[in-house]
PDB file of C-alpha atoms and ligand atoms in Angstrom:
ATOM      1  CA  UNK A 844     -48.233  24.586 135.870  1.00 30.00           C
ATOM      2  CA  UNK A 845     -51.852  24.931 134.355  1.00 28.00           C
ATOM      3  CA  UNK A 846     -51.929  23.940 131.001  1.00 31.00           C
ATOM      4  CA  UNK A 847     -54.130  25.710 129.204  1.00 28.00           C
ATOM      5  CA  UNK A 848     -57.395  23.607 127.881  1.00 30.00           C
ATOM      6  CA  UNK A 849     -56.560  21.550 131.413  1.00 32.00           C
ATOM      7  CA  UNK A 850     -59.533  23.286 133.832  1.00 33.00           C
ATOM      8  CA  UNK A 851     -56.909  22.922 136.274  1.00 37.00           C
ATOM      9  CA  UNK A 852     -55.764  26.616 137.390  1.00 41.00           C
ATOM     10  CA  UNK A 853     -52.927  25.749 139.355  1.00 41.00           C
ATOM     11  CA  UNK A 854     -51.542  29.404 138.847  1.00 45.00           C
ATOM     12  CA  UNK A 855     -54.313  30.979 141.208  1.00 41.00           C
ATOM     13  CA  UNK A 856     -53.594  32.006 144.556  1.00 39.00           C
ATOM     14  CA  UNK A 857     -50.088  33.593 144.035  1.00 47.00           C
ATOM     15  CA  UNK A 858     -51.450  37.182 142.452  1.00 47.00           C
ATOM     16  CA  UNK A 859     -49.691  37.536 140.012  1.00 52.00           C
ATOM     17  CA  UNK A 860     -49.439  40.729 138.821  1.00 61.00           C
ATOM     18  CA  UNK A 861     -53.014  42.227 138.492  1.00 74.00           C
ATOM     19  CA  UNK A 862     -53.560  43.238 135.323  1.00 89.00           C
ATOM     20  CA  UNK A 863     -50.127  42.449 133.532  1.00 92.00           C
ATOM     21  CA  UNK A 864     -51.385  38.351 132.549  1.00 96.00           C
ATOM     22  CA  UNK A 865     -53.330  38.822 128.770  1.00 97.00           C
ATOM     23  CA  UNK A 866     -56.251  36.938 127.945  1.00 97.00           C
ATOM     24  CA  UNK A 867     -55.418  33.113 127.451  1.00 97.00           C
ATOM     25  CA  UNK A 868     -51.650  33.743 128.693  1.00 97.00           C
ATOM     26  CA  UNK A 869     -50.296  31.848 131.415  1.00 96.00           C
ATOM     27  CA  UNK A 870     -47.075  32.958 134.178  1.00 94.00           C
ATOM     28  CA  UNK A 871     -43.659  31.130 132.750  1.00 91.00           C
ATOM     29  CA  UNK A 872     -42.926  29.280 136.055  1.00 86.00           C
ATOM     30  CA  UNK A 873     -38.240  29.141 136.092  1.00 86.00           C
ATOM     31  CA  UNK A 874     -36.414  28.010 132.776  1.00 89.00           C
ATOM     32  CA  UNK A 875     -36.673  30.530 130.105  1.00 93.00           C
ATOM     33  CA  UNK A 876     -38.018  28.482 127.849  1.00 95.00           C
ATOM     34  CA  UNK A 877     -36.276  28.530 124.255  1.00 97.00           C
ATOM     35  CA  UNK A 878     -38.639  28.552 121.534  1.00 96.00           C
ATOM     36  CA  UNK A 879     -37.717  29.003 117.544  1.00 97.00           C
ATOM     37  CA  UNK A 880     -38.146  27.353 114.233  1.00 95.00           C
ATOM     38  CA  UNK A 881     -34.853  25.730 112.350  1.00 96.00           C
ATOM     39  CA  UNK A 882     -31.214  25.755 114.473  1.00 97.00           C
ATOM     40  CA  UNK A 883     -29.208  28.194 116.361  1.00 98.00           C
ATOM     41  CA  UNK A 884     -27.439  30.299 113.843  1.00 98.00           C
ATOM     42  CA  UNK A 885     -23.619  30.224 114.489  1.00 97.00           C
ATOM     43  CA  UNK A 886     -22.553  34.443 115.285  1.00 98.00           C
ATOM     44  CA  UNK A 887     -19.669  34.916 112.636  1.00 97.00           C
ATOM     45  CA  UNK A 888     -18.646  38.112 113.404  1.00 96.00           C
ATOM     46  CA  UNK A 889     -16.685  39.215 110.973  1.00 97.00           C
ATOM     47  CA  UNK A 890     -19.096  38.739 108.518  1.00 97.00           C
ATOM     48  CA  UNK A 891     -22.209  39.889 110.483  1.00 98.00           C
ATOM     49  CA  UNK A 892     -23.484  42.906 110.173  1.00 98.00           C
ATOM     50  CA  UNK A 893     -27.154  44.768 110.432  1.00 98.00           C
ATOM     51  CA  UNK A 894     -28.700  46.815 107.409  1.00 98.00           C
ATOM     52  CA  UNK A 895     -31.024  49.202 106.653  1.00 99.00           C
ATOM     53  CA  UNK A 896     -32.293  48.728 103.852  1.00 98.00           C
ATOM     54  CA  UNK A 897     -35.557  48.702 101.721  1.00 98.00           C
ATOM     55  CA  UNK A 898     -37.702  52.762 101.820  1.00 98.00           C
ATOM     56  CA  UNK A 899     -34.560  54.555 103.683  1.00 98.00           C
ATOM     57  CA  UNK A 900     -34.896  58.371 103.237  1.00 98.00           C
ATOM     58  CA  UNK A 901     -31.647  58.839 101.071  1.00 98.00           C
ATOM     59  CA  UNK A 902     -32.111  55.703  99.356  1.00 98.00           C
ATOM     60  CA  UNK A 903     -29.380  54.224  99.958  1.00 98.00           C
ATOM     61  CA  UNK A 904     -28.537  51.213 102.983  1.00 98.00           C
ATOM     62  CA  UNK A 905     -26.936  51.959 106.729  1.00 98.00           C
ATOM     63  CA  UNK A 906     -25.024  48.833 107.411  1.00 98.00           C
ATOM     64  CA  UNK A 907     -22.806  48.319 111.106  1.00 98.00           C
ATOM     65  CA  UNK A 908     -20.435  46.456 111.722  1.00 98.00           C
ATOM     66  CA  UNK A 909     -20.448  44.494 114.936  1.00 98.00           C
ATOM     67  CA  UNK A 910     -17.777  46.263 116.668  1.00 97.00           C
ATOM     68  CA  UNK A 911     -19.816  49.749 114.565  1.00 98.00           C
ATOM     69  CA  UNK A 912     -23.353  48.602 115.725  1.00 98.00           C
ATOM     70  CA  UNK A 913     -21.969  47.580 120.192  1.00 97.00           C
ATOM     71  CA  UNK A 914     -21.017  51.597 120.402  1.00 98.00           C
ATOM     72  CA  UNK A 915     -24.526  52.997 119.166  1.00 98.00           C
ATOM     73  CA  UNK A 916     -26.805  54.095 122.798  1.00 98.00           C
ATOM     74  CA  UNK A 917     -27.886  51.347 124.233  1.00 98.00           C
ATOM     75  CA  UNK A 918     -30.993  51.682 126.627  1.00 98.00           C
ATOM     76  CA  UNK A 919     -31.873  49.493 129.749  1.00 98.00           C
ATOM     77  CA  UNK A 920     -35.700  48.517 129.699  1.00 97.00           C
ATOM     78  CA  UNK A 921     -37.765  46.243 131.370  1.00 97.00           C
ATOM     79  CA  UNK A 922     -40.177  44.355 129.904  1.00 95.00           C
ATOM     80  CA  UNK A 923     -42.898  41.864 129.461  1.00 96.00           C
ATOM     81  CA  UNK A 924     -42.692  38.842 127.260  1.00 96.00           C
ATOM     82  CA  UNK A 925     -45.697  37.223 125.778  1.00 98.00           C
ATOM     83  CA  UNK A 926     -45.577  33.476 123.462  1.00 97.00           C
ATOM     84  CA  UNK A 927     -48.217  33.100 121.688  1.00 97.00           C
ATOM     85  CA  UNK A 928     -47.794  29.678 123.098  1.00 95.00           C
ATOM     86  CA  UNK A 929     -49.653  31.089 126.032  1.00 96.00           C
ATOM     87  CA  UNK A 930     -46.316  32.000 128.509  1.00 95.00           C
ATOM     88  CA  UNK A 931     -45.598  34.885 130.031  1.00 97.00           C
ATOM     89  CA  UNK A 932     -42.588  35.749 131.150  1.00 95.00           C
ATOM     90  CA  UNK A 933     -42.787  39.125 133.347  1.00 94.00           C
ATOM     91  CA  UNK A 934     -40.586  42.093 133.792  1.00 94.00           C
ATOM     92  CA  UNK A 935     -37.654  40.873 131.937  1.00 95.00           C
ATOM     93  CA  UNK A 936     -34.263  43.324 132.120  1.00 97.00           C
ATOM     94  CA  UNK A 937     -32.806  44.089 128.597  1.00 98.00           C
ATOM     95  CA  UNK A 938     -30.127  46.123 126.737  1.00 98.00           C
ATOM     96  CA  UNK A 939     -29.398  47.994 123.852  1.00 98.00           C
ATOM     97  CA  UNK A 940     -30.205  49.633 121.111  1.00 98.00           C
ATOM     98  CA  UNK A 941     -33.390  51.490 121.021  1.00 98.00           C
ATOM     99  CA  UNK A 942     -35.816  51.075 117.816  1.00 98.00           C
ATOM    100  CA  UNK A 943     -35.859  55.620 118.122  1.00 98.00           C
ATOM    101  CA  UNK A 944     -31.849  55.281 117.371  1.00 98.00           C
ATOM    102  CA  UNK A 945     -32.230  53.180 114.487  1.00 98.00           C
ATOM    103  CA  UNK A 946     -34.947  55.409 113.497  1.00 98.00           C
ATOM    104  CA  UNK A 947     -33.233  58.716 114.123  1.00 98.00           C
ATOM    105  CA  UNK A 948     -30.048  57.422 112.502  1.00 98.00           C
ATOM    106  CA  UNK A 949     -31.316  55.476 109.130  1.00 98.00           C
ATOM    107  CA  UNK A 950     -34.149  56.816 108.500  1.00 98.00           C
ATOM    108  CA  UNK A 951     -37.724  55.617 106.750  1.00 98.00           C
ATOM    109  CA  UNK A 952     -38.109  57.765 103.567  1.00 98.00           C
ATOM    110  CA  UNK A 953     -41.386  60.039 103.631  1.00 98.00           C
ATOM    111  CA  UNK A 954     -43.729  56.758 101.964  1.00 98.00           C
ATOM    112  CA  UNK A 955     -42.359  54.080 104.669  1.00 98.00           C
ATOM    113  CA  UNK A 956     -45.593  52.431 106.634  1.00 98.00           C
ATOM    114  CA  UNK A 957     -43.991  49.000 107.754  1.00 98.00           C
ATOM    115  CA  UNK A 958     -40.775  47.593 108.505  1.00 98.00           C
ATOM    116  CA  UNK A 959     -39.242  44.297 108.294  1.00 98.00           C
ATOM    117  CA  UNK A 960     -36.979  42.602 110.460  1.00 99.00           C
ATOM    118  CA  UNK A 961     -34.647  40.481 109.510  1.00 98.00           C
ATOM    119  CA  UNK A 962     -33.553  37.750 110.780  1.00 98.00           C
ATOM    120  CA  UNK A 963     -30.402  34.959 110.166  1.00 98.00           C
ATOM    121  CA  UNK A 964     -31.772  31.943 108.016  1.00 97.00           C
ATOM    122  CA  UNK A 965     -34.493  34.108 106.578  1.00 97.00           C
ATOM    123  CA  UNK A 966     -36.503  34.777 109.486  1.00 98.00           C
ATOM    124  CA  UNK A 967     -39.275  37.219 109.364  1.00 98.00           C
ATOM    125  CA  UNK A 968     -41.989  39.843 111.063  1.00 98.00           C
ATOM    126  CA  UNK A 969     -43.458  42.167 109.832  1.00 98.00           C
ATOM    127  CA  UNK A 970     -44.601  45.806 111.775  1.00 98.00           C
ATOM    128  CA  UNK A 971     -45.971  49.062 111.246  1.00 98.00           C
ATOM    129  CA  UNK A 972     -43.516  51.489 111.397  1.00 98.00           C
ATOM    130  CA  UNK A 973     -44.436  53.139 114.586  1.00 98.00           C
ATOM    131  CA  UNK A 974     -44.120  49.704 116.316  1.00 98.00           C
ATOM    132  CA  UNK A 975     -40.237  50.197 116.334  1.00 98.00           C
ATOM    133  CA  UNK A 976     -41.255  54.174 117.637  1.00 97.00           C
ATOM    134  CA  UNK A 977     -42.234  53.589 121.688  1.00 97.00           C
ATOM    135  CA  UNK A 978     -40.138  54.169 124.194  1.00 96.00           C
ATOM    136  CA  UNK A 979     -40.187  49.941 124.981  1.00 97.00           C
ATOM    137  CA  UNK A 980     -39.020  48.875 121.902  1.00 98.00           C
ATOM    138  CA  UNK A 981     -35.113  47.439 122.080  1.00 98.00           C
ATOM    139  CA  UNK A 982     -32.492  45.525 119.343  1.00 98.00           C
ATOM    140  CA  UNK A 983     -31.180  43.448 122.567  1.00 98.00           C
ATOM    141  CA  UNK A 984     -27.752  42.902 123.021  1.00 98.00           C
ATOM    142  CA  UNK A 985     -28.496  42.225 127.016  1.00 98.00           C
ATOM    143  CA  UNK A 986     -31.035  40.035 128.759  1.00 97.00           C
ATOM    144  CA  UNK A 987     -31.295  40.318 132.367  1.00 95.00           C
ATOM    145  CA  UNK A 988     -26.841  42.009 132.259  1.00 96.00           C
ATOM    146  CA  UNK A 989     -26.236  38.967 131.020  1.00 98.00           C
ATOM    147  CA  UNK A 990     -24.889  39.117 127.408  1.00 98.00           C
ATOM    148  CA  UNK A 991     -27.981  37.131 125.278  1.00 98.00           C
ATOM    149  CA  UNK A 992     -27.230  33.297 125.221  1.00 98.00           C
ATOM    150  CA  UNK A 993     -26.828  31.904 121.502  1.00 98.00           C
ATOM    151  CA  UNK A 994     -30.346  30.225 121.827  1.00 98.00           C
ATOM    152  CA  UNK A 995     -31.713  33.354 122.874  1.00 98.00           C
ATOM    153  CA  UNK A 996     -30.588  35.296 119.708  1.00 98.00           C
ATOM    154  CA  UNK A 997     -26.941  36.445 120.402  1.00 98.00           C
ATOM    155  CA  UNK A 998     -25.838  38.640 119.390  1.00 98.00           C
ATOM    156  CA  UNK A 999     -29.276  41.508 118.707  1.00 98.00           C
ATOM    157  CA  UNK A1000     -33.311  40.071 119.154  1.00 98.00           C
ATOM    158  CA  UNK A1001     -35.389  42.754 118.772  1.00 98.00           C
ATOM    159  CA  UNK A1002     -37.647  42.931 122.135  1.00 98.00           C
ATOM    160  CA  UNK A1003     -41.084  44.366 121.209  1.00 98.00           C
ATOM    161  CA  UNK A1004     -42.561  44.086 124.670  1.00 97.00           C
ATOM    162  CA  UNK A1005     -46.786  45.173 122.875  1.00 98.00           C
ATOM    163  CA  UNK A1006     -46.350  42.409 120.828  1.00 98.00           C
ATOM    164  CA  UNK A1007     -46.825  37.999 120.562  1.00 98.00           C
ATOM    165  CA  UNK A1008     -42.657  37.229 120.716  1.00 98.00           C
ATOM    166  CA  UNK A1009     -42.381  35.805 117.344  1.00 98.00           C
ATOM    167  CA  UNK A1010     -42.953  39.309 115.626  1.00 98.00           C
ATOM    168  CA  UNK A1011     -40.410  39.555 117.685  1.00 98.00           C
ATOM    169  CA  UNK A1012     -36.266  38.051 115.967  1.00 98.00           C
ATOM    170  CA  UNK A1013     -34.031  36.482 117.221  1.00 98.00           C
ATOM    171  CA  UNK A1014     -31.000  36.973 115.618  1.00 98.00           C
ATOM    172  CA  UNK A1015     -31.620  40.121 113.884  1.00 98.00           C
ATOM    173  CA  UNK A1016     -29.913  40.879 111.119  1.00 98.00           C
ATOM    174  CA  UNK A1017     -31.283  44.400 109.760  1.00 98.00           C
ATOM    175  CA  UNK A1018     -34.723  45.989 109.454  1.00 98.00           C
ATOM    176  CA  UNK A1019     -36.547  47.036 104.806  1.00 99.00           C
ATOM    177  CA  UNK A1020     -38.642  49.507 104.983  1.00 99.00           C
ATOM    178  CA  UNK A1021     -41.797  49.270 103.034  1.00 98.00           C
ATOM    179  CA  UNK A1022     -43.974  51.778 101.315  1.00 98.00           C
ATOM    180  CA  UNK A1023     -46.893  48.841 101.882  1.00 98.00           C
ATOM    181  CA  UNK A1024     -47.449  45.916 104.438  1.00 98.00           C
ATOM    182  CA  UNK A1025     -45.814  42.740 103.270  1.00 98.00           C
ATOM    183  CA  UNK A1026     -46.369  39.293 105.463  1.00 98.00           C
ATOM    184  CA  UNK A1027     -43.341  38.373 107.809  1.00 98.00           C
ATOM    185  CA  UNK A1028     -42.876  33.866 108.388  1.00 98.00           C
ATOM    186  CA  UNK A1029     -45.561  33.573 110.795  1.00 98.00           C
ATOM    187  CA  UNK A1030     -48.153  35.869 108.950  1.00 98.00           C
ATOM    188  CA  UNK A1031     -47.857  33.985 105.895  1.00 97.00           C
ATOM    189  CA  UNK A1032     -48.255  31.062 107.894  1.00 97.00           C
ATOM    190  CA  UNK A1033     -51.512  31.531 110.241  1.00 97.00           C
ATOM    191  CA  UNK A1034     -50.757  33.714 113.089  1.00 98.00           C
ATOM    192  CA  UNK A1035     -51.672  37.040 113.065  1.00 98.00           C
ATOM    193  CA  UNK A1036     -50.409  39.923 110.573  1.00 98.00           C
ATOM    194  CA  UNK A1037     -50.874  42.831 114.314  1.00 98.00           C
ATOM    195  CA  UNK A1038     -49.974  40.418 116.664  1.00 98.00           C
ATOM    196  CA  UNK A1039     -51.151  42.339 119.855  1.00 98.00           C
ATOM    197  CA  UNK A1040     -51.629  40.197 122.924  1.00 98.00           C
ATOM    198  CA  UNK A1041     -54.539  42.606 124.631  1.00 98.00           C
ATOM    199  CA  UNK A1042     -57.144  41.632 122.276  1.00 98.00           C
ATOM    200  CA  UNK A1043     -55.101  38.357 122.050  1.00 98.00           C
ATOM    201  CA  UNK A1044     -54.809  38.160 117.886  1.00 98.00           C
ATOM    202  CA  UNK A1045     -53.842  35.087 117.931  1.00 98.00           C
ATOM    203  CA  UNK A1046     -53.943  33.336 114.116  1.00 98.00           C
ATOM    204  CA  UNK A1047     -54.877  35.331 111.368  1.00 98.00           C
ATOM    205  CA  UNK A1048     -59.061  34.250 111.120  1.00 97.00           C
ATOM    206  CA  UNK A1049     -59.091  36.346 113.347  1.00 98.00           C
ATOM    207  CA  UNK A1050     -58.443  38.785 111.266  1.00 98.00           C
ATOM    208  CA  UNK A1051     -60.304  41.885 110.231  1.00 97.00           C
ATOM    209  CA  UNK A1052     -60.970  44.426 107.315  1.00 95.00           C
ATOM    210  CA  UNK A1053     -57.240  46.509 106.604  1.00 95.00           C
ATOM    211  CA  UNK A1054     -55.497  44.080 110.113  1.00 98.00           C
ATOM    212  CA  UNK A1055     -53.471  42.631 107.061  1.00 97.00           C
ATOM    213  CA  UNK A1056     -52.652  42.249 103.040  1.00 97.00           C
ATOM    214  CA  UNK A1057     -54.898  39.783 101.773  1.00 93.00           C
ATOM    215  CA  UNK A1058     -54.076  35.794 102.546  1.00 90.00           C
TER     216      UNK A1058
HETATM  217  N1  MTE B 560     -35.267  33.626 114.221  1.00 93.46           N
HETATM  218  C1  MTE B 560     -36.645  34.169 114.884  1.00 93.46           C
HETATM  219  N2  MTE B 560     -36.783  34.452 115.989  1.00 93.46           N
HETATM  220  C2  MTE B 560     -38.172  34.056 116.318  1.00 93.46           C
HETATM  221  C3  MTE B 560     -38.096  33.178 116.531  1.00 93.46           C
HETATM  222  C4  MTE B 560     -38.109  32.091 115.618  1.00 93.46           C
HETATM  223  O1  MTE B 560     -38.705  30.539 115.278  1.00 93.46           O
HETATM  224  N3  MTE B 560     -36.901  32.982 115.025  1.00 93.46           N
HETATM  225  N4  MTE B 560     -39.451  32.367 117.623  1.00 93.46           N
HETATM  226  C5  MTE B 560     -39.752  33.629 118.436  1.00 93.46           C
HETATM  227  C6  MTE B 560     -40.684  32.950 119.108  1.00 93.46           C
HETATM  228  S1  MTE B 560     -42.223  32.713 118.902  1.00 93.46           S
HETATM  229  C7  MTE B 560     -40.757  33.875 119.943  1.00 93.46           C
HETATM  230  S2  MTE B 560     -41.797  33.089 122.080  1.00 93.46           S
HETATM  231  C8  MTE B 560     -39.305  34.030 120.732  1.00 93.46           C
HETATM  232  C9  MTE B 560     -39.001  32.965 122.592  1.00 93.46           C
HETATM  233  O2  MTE B 560     -37.211  33.543 122.852  1.00 93.46           O
HETATM  234  P1  MTE B 560     -36.868  32.810 123.501  1.00 93.46           P
HETATM  235  O3  MTE B 560     -36.589  31.238 122.206  1.00 93.46           O
HETATM  236  O4  MTE B 560     -35.670  33.826 123.955  1.00 93.46           O
HETATM  237  O5  MTE B 560     -37.386  32.108 124.308  1.00 93.46           O
HETATM  238  O6  MTE B 560     -38.710  34.050 119.210  1.00 93.46           O
HETATM  239  C10 MTE B 560     -38.580  34.293 118.400  1.00 93.46           C
HETATM  240  N5  MTE B 560     -37.527  34.685 117.924  1.00 93.46           N
HETATM  241 MO1   MO B 561     -43.553  32.267 120.545  1.00 93.46          MO
END
């Protein structure tokens, strides 16, 4: 496989889906890699919940326990997956609860502009509220028809196809509505606050004024 910087593009000639590979990315072949910081959390069904906190419309937290979350309406999306370490996986299929459903059921206050997505062990990523409203954004429980495996985020991960994959936490436990943007785990450690793969927004030094809170 052509590694970035090797000067040899061994993927050339295999006609990857035209126009679907963001700049600087290469196609992932074979196994779906596992990539994360820290250990894989153990799922504890009795204490698992999904919480919506922060600037909610009614000022209250919303909580779904595991069974309740599993009863929410689901959608299926087929979407591409772009890791900032340069691999792209095309046409992954996901099933789960759409971002819109969460926002409908537990709406934000009118002055909420951003969201922190929280995961186990304090991993987080920050998004604009409208990021969650896109049709292909899903809190996924299943990949290619099977439940997520523990290392890929079981029981829940956020799939956000229009952003680099670090913006979509595995082992999600909730969202927090924010009235001003606040950097998440990687966004305060040198990664771009927006993280749009099509604009190759990898690192925070590439940010333009207004892309994110001061570092
Ligand atoms: N909780 C958590 N979620 C995470 C990460 C992490 O370190 N912790 N890494 C992100 C990164 S950088 C990528 S590329 C994807 C990798 O998902 P995968 O291991 O299922 O391929 O998970 C994202 N979600
Ligand atoms: Mo990544």
